[in-house]
mmCIF file of C-alpha atoms and ligand atoms in Angstrom:
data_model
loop_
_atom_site.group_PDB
_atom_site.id
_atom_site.type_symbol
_atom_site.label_atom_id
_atom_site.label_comp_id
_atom_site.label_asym_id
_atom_site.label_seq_id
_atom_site.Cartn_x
_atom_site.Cartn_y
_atom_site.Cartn_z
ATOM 1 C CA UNK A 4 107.852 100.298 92.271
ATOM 2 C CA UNK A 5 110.235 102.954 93.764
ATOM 3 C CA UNK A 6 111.202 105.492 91.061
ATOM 4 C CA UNK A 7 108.416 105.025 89.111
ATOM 5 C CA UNK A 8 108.826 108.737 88.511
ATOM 6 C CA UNK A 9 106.976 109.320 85.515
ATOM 7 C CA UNK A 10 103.956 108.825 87.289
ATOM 8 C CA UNK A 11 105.155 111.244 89.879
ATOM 9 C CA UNK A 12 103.097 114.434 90.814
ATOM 10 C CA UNK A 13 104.853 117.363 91.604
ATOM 11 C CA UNK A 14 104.732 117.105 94.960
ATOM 12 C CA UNK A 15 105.980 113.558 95.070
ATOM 13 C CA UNK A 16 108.815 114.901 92.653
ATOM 14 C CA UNK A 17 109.606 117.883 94.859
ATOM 15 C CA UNK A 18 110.114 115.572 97.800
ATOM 16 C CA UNK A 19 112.144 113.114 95.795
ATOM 17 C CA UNK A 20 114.779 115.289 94.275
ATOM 18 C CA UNK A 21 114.900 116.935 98.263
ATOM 19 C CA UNK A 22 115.538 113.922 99.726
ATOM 20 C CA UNK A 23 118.141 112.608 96.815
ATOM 21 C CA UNK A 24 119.734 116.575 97.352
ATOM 22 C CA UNK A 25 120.328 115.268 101.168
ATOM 23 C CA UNK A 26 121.387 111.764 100.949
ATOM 24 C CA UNK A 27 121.802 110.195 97.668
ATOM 25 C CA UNK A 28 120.164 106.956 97.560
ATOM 26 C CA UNK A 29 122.537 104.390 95.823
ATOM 27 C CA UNK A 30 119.380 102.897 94.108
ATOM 28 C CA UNK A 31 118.316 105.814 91.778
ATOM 29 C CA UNK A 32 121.879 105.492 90.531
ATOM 30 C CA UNK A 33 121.308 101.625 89.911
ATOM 31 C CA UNK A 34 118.077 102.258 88.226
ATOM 32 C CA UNK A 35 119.593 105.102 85.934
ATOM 33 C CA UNK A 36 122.583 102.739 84.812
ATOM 34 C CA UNK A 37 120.273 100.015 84.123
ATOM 35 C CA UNK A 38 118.267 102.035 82.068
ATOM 36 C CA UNK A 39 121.032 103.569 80.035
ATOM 37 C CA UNK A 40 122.506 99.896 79.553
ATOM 38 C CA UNK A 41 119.048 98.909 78.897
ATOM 39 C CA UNK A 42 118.139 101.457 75.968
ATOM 40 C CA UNK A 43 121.758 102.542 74.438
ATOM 41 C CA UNK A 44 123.403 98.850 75.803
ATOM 42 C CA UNK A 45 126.036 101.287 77.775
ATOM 43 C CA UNK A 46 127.310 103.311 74.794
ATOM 44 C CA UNK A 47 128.975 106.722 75.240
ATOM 45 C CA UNK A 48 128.549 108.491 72.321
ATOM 46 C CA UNK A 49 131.079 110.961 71.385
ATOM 47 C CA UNK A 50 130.450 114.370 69.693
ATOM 48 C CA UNK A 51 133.199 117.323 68.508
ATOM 49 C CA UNK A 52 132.603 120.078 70.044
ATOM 50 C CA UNK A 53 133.185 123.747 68.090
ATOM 51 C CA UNK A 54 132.830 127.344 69.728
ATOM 52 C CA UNK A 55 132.299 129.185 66.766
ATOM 53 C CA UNK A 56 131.938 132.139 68.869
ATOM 54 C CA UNK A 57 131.686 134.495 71.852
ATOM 55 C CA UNK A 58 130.402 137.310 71.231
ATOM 56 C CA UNK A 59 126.535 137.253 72.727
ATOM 57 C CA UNK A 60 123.688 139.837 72.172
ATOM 58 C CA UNK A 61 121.916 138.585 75.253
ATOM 59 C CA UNK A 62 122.797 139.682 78.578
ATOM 60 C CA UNK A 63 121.636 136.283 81.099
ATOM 61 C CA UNK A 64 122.733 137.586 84.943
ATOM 62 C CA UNK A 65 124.826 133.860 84.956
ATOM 63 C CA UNK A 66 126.391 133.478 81.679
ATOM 64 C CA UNK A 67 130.006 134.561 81.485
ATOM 65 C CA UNK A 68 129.843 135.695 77.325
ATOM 66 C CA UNK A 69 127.251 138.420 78.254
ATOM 67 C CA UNK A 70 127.062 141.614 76.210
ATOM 68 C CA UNK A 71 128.110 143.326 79.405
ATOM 69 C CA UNK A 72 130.898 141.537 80.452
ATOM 70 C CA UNK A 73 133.666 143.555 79.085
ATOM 71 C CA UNK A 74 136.477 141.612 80.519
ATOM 72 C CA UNK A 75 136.569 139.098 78.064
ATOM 73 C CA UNK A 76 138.543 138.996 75.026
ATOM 74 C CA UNK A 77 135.539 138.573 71.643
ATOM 75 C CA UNK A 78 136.773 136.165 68.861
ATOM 76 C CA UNK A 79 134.482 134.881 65.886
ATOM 77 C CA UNK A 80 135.738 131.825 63.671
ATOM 78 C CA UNK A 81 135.843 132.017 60.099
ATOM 79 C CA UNK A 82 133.990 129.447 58.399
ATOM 80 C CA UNK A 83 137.257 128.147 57.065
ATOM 81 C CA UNK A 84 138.376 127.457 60.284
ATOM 82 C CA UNK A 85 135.305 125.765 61.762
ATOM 83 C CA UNK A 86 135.651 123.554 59.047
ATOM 84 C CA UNK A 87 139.013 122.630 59.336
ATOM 85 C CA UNK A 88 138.108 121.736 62.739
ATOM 86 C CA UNK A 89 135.967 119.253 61.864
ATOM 87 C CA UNK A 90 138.030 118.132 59.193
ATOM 88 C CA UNK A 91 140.168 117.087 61.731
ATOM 89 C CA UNK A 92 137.691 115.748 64.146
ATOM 90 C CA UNK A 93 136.788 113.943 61.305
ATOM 91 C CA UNK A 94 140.132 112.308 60.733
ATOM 92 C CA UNK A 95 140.742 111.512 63.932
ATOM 93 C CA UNK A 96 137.350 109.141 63.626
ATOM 94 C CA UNK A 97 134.442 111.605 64.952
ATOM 95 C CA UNK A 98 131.327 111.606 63.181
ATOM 96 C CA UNK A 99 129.113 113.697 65.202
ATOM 97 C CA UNK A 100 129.720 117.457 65.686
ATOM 98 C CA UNK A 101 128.413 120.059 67.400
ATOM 99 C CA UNK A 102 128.272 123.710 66.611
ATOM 100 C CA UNK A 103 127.556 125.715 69.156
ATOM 101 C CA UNK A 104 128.039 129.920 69.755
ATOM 102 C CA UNK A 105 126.693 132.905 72.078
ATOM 103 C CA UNK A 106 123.953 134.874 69.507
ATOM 104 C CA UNK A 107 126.553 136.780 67.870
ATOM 105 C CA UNK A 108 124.634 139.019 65.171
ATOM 106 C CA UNK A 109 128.009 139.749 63.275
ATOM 107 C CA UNK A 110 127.825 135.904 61.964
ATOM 108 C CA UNK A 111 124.958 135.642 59.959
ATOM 109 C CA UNK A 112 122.219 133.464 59.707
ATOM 110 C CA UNK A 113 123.647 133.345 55.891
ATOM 111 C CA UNK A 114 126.767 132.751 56.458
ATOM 112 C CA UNK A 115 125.934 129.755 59.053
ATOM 113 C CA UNK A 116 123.749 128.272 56.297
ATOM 114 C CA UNK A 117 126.896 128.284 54.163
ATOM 115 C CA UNK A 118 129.009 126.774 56.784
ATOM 116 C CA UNK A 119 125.940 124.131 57.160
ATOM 117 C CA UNK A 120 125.811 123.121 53.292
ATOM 118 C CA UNK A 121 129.752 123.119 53.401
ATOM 119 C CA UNK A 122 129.562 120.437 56.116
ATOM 120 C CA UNK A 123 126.583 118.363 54.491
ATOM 121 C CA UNK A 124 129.036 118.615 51.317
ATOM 122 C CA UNK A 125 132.233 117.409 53.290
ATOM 123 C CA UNK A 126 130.829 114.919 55.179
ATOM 124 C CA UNK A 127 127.704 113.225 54.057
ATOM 125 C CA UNK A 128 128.335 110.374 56.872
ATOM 126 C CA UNK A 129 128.377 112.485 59.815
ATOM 127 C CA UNK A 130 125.766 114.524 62.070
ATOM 128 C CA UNK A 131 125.646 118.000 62.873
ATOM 129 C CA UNK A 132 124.190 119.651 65.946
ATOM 130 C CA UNK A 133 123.717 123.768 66.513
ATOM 131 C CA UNK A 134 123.461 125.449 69.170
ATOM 132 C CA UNK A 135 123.161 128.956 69.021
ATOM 133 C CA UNK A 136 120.782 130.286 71.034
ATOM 134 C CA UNK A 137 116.921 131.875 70.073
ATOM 135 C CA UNK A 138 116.142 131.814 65.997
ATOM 136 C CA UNK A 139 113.094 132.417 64.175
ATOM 137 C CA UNK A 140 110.906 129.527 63.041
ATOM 138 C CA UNK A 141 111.975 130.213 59.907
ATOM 139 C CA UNK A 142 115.623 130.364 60.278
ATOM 140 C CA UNK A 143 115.345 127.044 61.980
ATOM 141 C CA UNK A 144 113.466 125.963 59.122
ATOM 142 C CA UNK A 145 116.758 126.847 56.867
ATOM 143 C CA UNK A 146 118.892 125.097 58.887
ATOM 144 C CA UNK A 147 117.480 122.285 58.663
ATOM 145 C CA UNK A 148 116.976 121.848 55.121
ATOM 146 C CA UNK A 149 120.882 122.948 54.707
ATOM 147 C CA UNK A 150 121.348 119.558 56.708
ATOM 148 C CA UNK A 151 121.775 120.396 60.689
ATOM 149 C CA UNK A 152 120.214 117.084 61.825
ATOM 150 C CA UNK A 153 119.755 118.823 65.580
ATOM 151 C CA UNK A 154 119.582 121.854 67.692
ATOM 152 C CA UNK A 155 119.944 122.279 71.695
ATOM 153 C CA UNK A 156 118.752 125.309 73.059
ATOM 154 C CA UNK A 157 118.052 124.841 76.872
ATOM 155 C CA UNK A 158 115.394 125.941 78.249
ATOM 156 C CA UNK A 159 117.633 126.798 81.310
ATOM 157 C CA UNK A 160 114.744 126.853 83.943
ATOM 158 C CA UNK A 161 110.950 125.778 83.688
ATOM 159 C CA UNK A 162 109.330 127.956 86.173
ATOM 160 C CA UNK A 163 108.848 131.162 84.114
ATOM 161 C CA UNK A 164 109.220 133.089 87.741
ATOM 162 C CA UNK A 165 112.279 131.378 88.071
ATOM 163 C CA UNK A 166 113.287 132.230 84.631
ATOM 164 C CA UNK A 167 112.527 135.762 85.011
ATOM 165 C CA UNK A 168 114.949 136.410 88.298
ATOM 166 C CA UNK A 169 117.900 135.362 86.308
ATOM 167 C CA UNK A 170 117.276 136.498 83.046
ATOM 168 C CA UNK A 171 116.823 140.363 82.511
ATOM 169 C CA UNK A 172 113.336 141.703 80.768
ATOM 170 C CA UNK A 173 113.941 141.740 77.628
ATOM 171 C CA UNK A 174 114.328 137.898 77.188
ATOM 172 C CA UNK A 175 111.076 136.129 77.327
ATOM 173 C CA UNK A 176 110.273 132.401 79.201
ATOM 174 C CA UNK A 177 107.539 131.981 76.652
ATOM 175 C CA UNK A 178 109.940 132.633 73.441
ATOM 176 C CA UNK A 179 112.364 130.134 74.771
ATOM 177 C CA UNK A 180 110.044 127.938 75.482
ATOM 178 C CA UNK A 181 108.322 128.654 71.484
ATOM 179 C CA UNK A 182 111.468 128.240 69.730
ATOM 180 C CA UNK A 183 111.835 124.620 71.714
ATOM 181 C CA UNK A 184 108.049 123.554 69.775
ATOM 182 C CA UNK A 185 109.666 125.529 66.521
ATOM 183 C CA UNK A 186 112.590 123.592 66.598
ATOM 184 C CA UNK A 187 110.717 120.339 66.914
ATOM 185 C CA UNK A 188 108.340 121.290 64.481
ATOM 186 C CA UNK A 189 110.640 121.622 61.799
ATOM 187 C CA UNK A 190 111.941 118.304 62.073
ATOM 188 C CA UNK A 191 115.328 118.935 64.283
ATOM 189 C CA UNK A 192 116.333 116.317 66.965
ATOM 190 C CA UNK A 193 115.813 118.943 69.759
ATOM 191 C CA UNK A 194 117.346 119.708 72.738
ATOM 192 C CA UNK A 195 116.408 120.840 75.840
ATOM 193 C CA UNK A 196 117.715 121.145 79.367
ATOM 194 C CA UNK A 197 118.889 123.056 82.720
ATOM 195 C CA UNK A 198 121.011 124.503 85.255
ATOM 196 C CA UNK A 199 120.752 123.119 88.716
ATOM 197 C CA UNK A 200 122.140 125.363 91.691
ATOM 198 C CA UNK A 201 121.236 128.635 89.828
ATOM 199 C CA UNK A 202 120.501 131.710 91.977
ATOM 200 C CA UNK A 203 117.141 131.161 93.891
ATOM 201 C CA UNK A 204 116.540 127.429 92.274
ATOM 202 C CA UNK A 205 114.226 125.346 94.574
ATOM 203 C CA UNK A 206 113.133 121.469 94.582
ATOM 204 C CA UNK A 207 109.573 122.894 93.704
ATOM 205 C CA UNK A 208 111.372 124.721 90.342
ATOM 206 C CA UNK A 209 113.354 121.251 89.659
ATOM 207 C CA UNK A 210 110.383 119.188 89.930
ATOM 208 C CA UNK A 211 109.008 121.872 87.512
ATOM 209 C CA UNK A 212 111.696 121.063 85.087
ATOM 210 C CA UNK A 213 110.735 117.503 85.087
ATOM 211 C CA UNK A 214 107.477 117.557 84.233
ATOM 212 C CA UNK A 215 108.510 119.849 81.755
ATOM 213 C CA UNK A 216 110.558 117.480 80.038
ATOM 214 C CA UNK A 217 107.983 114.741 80.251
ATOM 215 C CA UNK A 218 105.281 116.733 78.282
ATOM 216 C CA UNK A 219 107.886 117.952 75.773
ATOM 217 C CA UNK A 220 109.785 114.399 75.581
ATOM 218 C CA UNK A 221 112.868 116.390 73.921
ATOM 219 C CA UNK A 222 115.940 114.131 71.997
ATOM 220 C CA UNK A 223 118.706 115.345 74.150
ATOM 221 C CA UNK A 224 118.459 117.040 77.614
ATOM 222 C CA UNK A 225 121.386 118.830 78.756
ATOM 223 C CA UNK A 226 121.992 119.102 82.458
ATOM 224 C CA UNK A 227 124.684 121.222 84.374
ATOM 225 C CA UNK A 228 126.106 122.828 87.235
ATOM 226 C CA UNK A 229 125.780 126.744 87.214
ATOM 227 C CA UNK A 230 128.911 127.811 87.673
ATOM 228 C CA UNK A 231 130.077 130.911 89.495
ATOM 229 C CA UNK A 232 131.483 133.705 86.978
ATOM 230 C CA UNK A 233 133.465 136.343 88.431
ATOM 231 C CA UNK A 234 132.463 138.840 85.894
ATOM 232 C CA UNK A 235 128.493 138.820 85.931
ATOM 233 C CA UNK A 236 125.720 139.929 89.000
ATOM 234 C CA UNK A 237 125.885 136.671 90.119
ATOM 235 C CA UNK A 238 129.617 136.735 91.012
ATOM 236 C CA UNK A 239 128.446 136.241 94.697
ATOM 237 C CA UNK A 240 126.642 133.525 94.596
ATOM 238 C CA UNK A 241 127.816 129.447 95.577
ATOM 239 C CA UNK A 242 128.181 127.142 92.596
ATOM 240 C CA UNK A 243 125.528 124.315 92.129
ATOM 241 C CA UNK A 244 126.688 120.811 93.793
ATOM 242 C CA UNK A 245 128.269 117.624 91.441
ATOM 243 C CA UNK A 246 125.660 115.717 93.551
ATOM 244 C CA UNK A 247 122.529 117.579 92.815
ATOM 245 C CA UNK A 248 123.600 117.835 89.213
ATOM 246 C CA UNK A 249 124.223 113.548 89.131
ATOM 247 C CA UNK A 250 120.792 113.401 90.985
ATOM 248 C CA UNK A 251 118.809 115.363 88.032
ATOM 249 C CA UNK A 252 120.962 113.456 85.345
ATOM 250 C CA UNK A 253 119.240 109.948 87.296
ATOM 251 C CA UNK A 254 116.029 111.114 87.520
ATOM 252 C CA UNK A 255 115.678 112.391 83.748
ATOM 253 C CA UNK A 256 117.516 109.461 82.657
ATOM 254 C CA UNK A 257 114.384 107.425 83.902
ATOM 255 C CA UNK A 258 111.710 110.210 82.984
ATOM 256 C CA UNK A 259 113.006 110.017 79.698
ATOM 257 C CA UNK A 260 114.787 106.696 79.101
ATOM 258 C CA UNK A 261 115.577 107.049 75.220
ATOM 259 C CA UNK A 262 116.348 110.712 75.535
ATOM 260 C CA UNK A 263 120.207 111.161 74.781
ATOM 261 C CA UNK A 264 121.917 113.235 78.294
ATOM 262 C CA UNK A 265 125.228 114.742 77.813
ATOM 263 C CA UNK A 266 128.362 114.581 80.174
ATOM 264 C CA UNK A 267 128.011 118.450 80.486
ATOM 265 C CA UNK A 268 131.390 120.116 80.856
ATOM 266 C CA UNK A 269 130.300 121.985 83.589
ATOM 267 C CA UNK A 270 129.403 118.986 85.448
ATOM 268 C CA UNK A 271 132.547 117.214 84.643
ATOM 269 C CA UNK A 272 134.534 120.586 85.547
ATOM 270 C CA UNK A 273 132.795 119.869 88.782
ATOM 271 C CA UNK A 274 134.199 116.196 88.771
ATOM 272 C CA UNK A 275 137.688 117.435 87.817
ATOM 273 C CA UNK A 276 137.784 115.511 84.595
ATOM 274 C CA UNK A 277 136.345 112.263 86.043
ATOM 275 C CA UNK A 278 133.371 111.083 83.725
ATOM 276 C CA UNK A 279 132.258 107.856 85.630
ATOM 277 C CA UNK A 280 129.605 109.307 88.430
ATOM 278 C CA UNK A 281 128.243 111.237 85.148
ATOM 279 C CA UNK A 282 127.884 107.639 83.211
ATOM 280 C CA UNK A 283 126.637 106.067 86.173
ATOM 281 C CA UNK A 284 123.619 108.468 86.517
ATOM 282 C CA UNK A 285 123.049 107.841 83.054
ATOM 283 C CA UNK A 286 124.493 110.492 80.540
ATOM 284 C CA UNK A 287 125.362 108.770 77.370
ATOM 285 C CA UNK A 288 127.257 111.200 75.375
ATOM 286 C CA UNK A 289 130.680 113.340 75.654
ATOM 287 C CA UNK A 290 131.313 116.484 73.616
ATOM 288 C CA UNK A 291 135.334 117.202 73.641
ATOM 289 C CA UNK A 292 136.295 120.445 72.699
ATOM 290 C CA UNK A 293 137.907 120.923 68.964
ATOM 291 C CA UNK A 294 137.738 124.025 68.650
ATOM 292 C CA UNK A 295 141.549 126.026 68.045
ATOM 293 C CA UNK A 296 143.338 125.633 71.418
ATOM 294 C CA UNK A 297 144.273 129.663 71.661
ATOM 295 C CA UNK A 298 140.163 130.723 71.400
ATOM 296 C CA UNK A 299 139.121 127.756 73.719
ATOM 297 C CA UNK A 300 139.986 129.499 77.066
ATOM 298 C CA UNK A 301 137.493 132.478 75.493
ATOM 299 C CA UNK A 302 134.772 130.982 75.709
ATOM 300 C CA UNK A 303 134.621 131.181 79.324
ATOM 301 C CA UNK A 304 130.732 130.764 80.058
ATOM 302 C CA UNK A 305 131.937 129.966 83.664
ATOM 303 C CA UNK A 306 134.786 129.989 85.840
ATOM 304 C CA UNK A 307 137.702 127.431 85.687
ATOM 305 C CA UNK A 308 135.980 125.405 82.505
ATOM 306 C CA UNK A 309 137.914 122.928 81.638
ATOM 307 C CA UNK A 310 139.565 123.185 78.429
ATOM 308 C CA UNK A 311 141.181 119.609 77.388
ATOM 309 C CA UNK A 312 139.750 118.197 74.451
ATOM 310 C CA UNK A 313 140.224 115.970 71.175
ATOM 311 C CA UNK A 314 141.906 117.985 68.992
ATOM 312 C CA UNK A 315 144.599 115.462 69.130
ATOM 313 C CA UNK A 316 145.120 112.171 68.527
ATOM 314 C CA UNK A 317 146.329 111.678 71.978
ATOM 315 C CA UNK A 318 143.711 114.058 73.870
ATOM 316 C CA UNK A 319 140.859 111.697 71.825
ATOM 317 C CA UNK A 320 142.803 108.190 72.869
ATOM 318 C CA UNK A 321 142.376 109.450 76.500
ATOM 319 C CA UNK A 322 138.857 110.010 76.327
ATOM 320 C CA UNK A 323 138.424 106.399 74.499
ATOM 321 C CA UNK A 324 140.199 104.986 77.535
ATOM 322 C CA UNK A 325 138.446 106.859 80.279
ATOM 323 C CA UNK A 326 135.312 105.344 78.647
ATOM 324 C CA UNK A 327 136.058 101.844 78.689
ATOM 325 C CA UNK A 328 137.500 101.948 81.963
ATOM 326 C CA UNK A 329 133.872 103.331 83.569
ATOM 327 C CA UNK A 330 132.708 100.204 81.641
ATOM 328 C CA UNK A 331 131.224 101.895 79.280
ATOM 329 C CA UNK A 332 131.627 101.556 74.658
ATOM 330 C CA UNK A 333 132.780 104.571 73.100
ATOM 331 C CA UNK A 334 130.523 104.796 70.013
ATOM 332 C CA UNK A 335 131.726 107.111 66.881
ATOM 333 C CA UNK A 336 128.655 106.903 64.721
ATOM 334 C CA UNK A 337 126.199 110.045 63.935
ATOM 335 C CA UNK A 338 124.899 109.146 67.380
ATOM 336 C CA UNK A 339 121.168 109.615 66.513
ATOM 337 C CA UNK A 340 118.079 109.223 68.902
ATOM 338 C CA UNK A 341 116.921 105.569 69.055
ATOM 339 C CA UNK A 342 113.634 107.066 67.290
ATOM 340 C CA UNK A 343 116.042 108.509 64.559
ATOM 341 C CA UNK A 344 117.547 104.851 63.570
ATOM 342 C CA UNK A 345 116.015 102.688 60.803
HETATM 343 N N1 LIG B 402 123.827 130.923 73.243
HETATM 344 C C1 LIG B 402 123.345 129.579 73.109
HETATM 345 C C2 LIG B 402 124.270 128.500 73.582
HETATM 346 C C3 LIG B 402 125.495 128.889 74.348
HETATM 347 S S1 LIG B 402 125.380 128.944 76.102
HETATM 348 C C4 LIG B 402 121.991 129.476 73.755
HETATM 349 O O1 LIG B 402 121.445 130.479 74.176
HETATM 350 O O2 LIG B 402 121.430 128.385 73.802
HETATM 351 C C5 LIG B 402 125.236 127.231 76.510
HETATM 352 C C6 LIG B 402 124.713 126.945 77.896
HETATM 353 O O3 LIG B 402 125.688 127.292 78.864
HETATM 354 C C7 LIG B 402 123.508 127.729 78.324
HETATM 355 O O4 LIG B 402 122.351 127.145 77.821
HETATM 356 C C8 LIG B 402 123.595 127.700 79.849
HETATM 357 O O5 LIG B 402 122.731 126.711 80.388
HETATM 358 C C9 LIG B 402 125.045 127.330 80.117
HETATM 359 N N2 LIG B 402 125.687 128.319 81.003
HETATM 360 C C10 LIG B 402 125.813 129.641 80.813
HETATM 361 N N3 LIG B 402 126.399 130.217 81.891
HETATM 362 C C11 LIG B 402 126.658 129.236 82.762
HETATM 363 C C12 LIG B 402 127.238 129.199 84.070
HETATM 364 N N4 LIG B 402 127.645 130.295 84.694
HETATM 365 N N5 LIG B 402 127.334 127.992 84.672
HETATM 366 C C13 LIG B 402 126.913 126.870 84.051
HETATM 367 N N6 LIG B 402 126.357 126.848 82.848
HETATM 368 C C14 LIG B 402 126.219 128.019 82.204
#
């Protein structure tokens, strides 16, 4: 069978994702969309997206919220105002929300477990994910019980050489790659996932990444674009393609059918707000941006992100249509992995 990737070697999947980088072949994207219909019967699920913050202790050569990049304007949102947020996310329908922050040491790990039990008190119905960068085992731990049902923390490249040319010394490949088991340990729906087009990326590193995923068989795998920023080192060099991006999206959608692959903003920055290659290569969930429209331009991981969302009624109702006119169901539940479900 063609694309019977997950019995791929490396080499095979090195010369698969270069061929797919130089002429997409139409039938990986069938296969992906088949799958996705197959497992999650074409539903987009849709998560709330808050950016609680952007101040970052960490210092990654491609990230635009780097310690050093003082040409960026820092905010932090009160917990009040994260939760208003979702409080109206949550009236507007939305029942999954995501949390997610640069590793901002002036907002606790106490005063996130606060805004975690406030949410679980709020709204019982509804899911919570975090994202906010390296924890301790133990902090994860506390998260958890508070009532975050999941956590994404990328693992941003697999090949530890790879990881170390765009990351400077004092973060570590193998600490990512513990607090990825930590997370799972604990009991968190876990997230991992990767940049394609970063600075000195091959097919050999990609090919890396999915074998990667197939050992650690992750929840959620996010998958984007790295995106120039004009105010890190890496200011000089090219974008990653839409393409290659779509072509990684197909080919984890079939290494790991049931996992759940986010729409990435990057990747639909890319697309200039079009969603449908992204649903056709199988990603099966959308995270619009709630956070307050005057901090959203802030958080400016990359340059030209785009910053519509579903804060409103309106901005939500376009989503909901862009979905159904892919062909696609917008779902509003928790969203949880097929493993998750009763
Ligand atoms: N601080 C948290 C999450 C915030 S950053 C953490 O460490 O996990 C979220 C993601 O944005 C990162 O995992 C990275 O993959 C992505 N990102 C950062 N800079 C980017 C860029 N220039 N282009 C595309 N994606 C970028």
């Amino acid at each position: 069978m063609i694309y019977d990737i997950r019995n791929y070697s490396h080499a095979e999947l090195t010369s698969i994702i270069r061929e797919n980088f130089h002429k997409p072949d139409p039938r990986l994207f069938e296969l992906a969309r088949k799958t996705a219909f197959k497992y999650y019967d074409g539903r987009i699920f849709i998560r709330g997206l808050v950016e609680i913050s952007n101040y970052c202790k960490n210092n990654c050569f491609y990230c635009g919220i780097r310690r050093d990049n003082h040409n960026l304007e820092r905010y932090r949102l009160t917990p009040e105002v994260i939760l208003a947020c979702v409080q109206n996310g949550y009236a507007l329908g939305l029942r999954s929300f995501v949390m997610q922050g640069g590793e901002d040491p002036g907002f606790s790990d106490d005063t996130m477990l606060e805004v975690i039990r406030e949410f679980r008190r709020n709204f019982p119905d509804a899911s919570l994910t975090l994202s906010l960068g390296e924890k301790s085992r133990e902090v994860y731990r506390q998260f958890f019980e508070a009532g975050a049902d999941r956590y994404l923390l990328r693992h941003e490249t697999a090949s530890k050489t790879h990881y170390d040319r765009i990351h400077p010394p004092e973060m570590s490949f193998e600490a990512r790659i513990q607090g990825l088991h930590d997370l799972t340990s604990v009991g968190f729906q876990t997230g991992a996932g990767f940049m394609v087009g970063s600075p000195f990326q091959t097919p050999e590193d990609l090919a890396h990444d999915m074998l990667f995923l197939k050992g650690l068989n992750p929840h959620m795998v996010g998958i984007g674009p790295f995106i120039t920023q004009a105010d890190t080192p890496f200011a000089d060099y090219p974008s990653g393609g839409a393409n290659e991006t779509l072509v990684m999206l197909a080919l984890t959608k079939l290494m790991l059918p049931k996992a759940m692959l986010p729409a990435t903003t990057a990747l639909v920055t890319l697309l200039e707000g079009n969603r449908k290659p992204a649903f056709d290569a199988g990603a099966n969930v959308v995270m619009p941006n709630i956070s307050p429209l005057d901090t959203r331009k802030l958080y400016n991981l990359y340059s030209g992100k785009l910053a519509t969302g579903a804060e409103s009624a309106e901005g939500l109702d376009a989503l909901v249509a862009q979905i159904k006119a892919a062909g696609y169901t917008p779902e509003f539940s928790r969203g949880d992995h097929i493993e998750y479900k009763e």
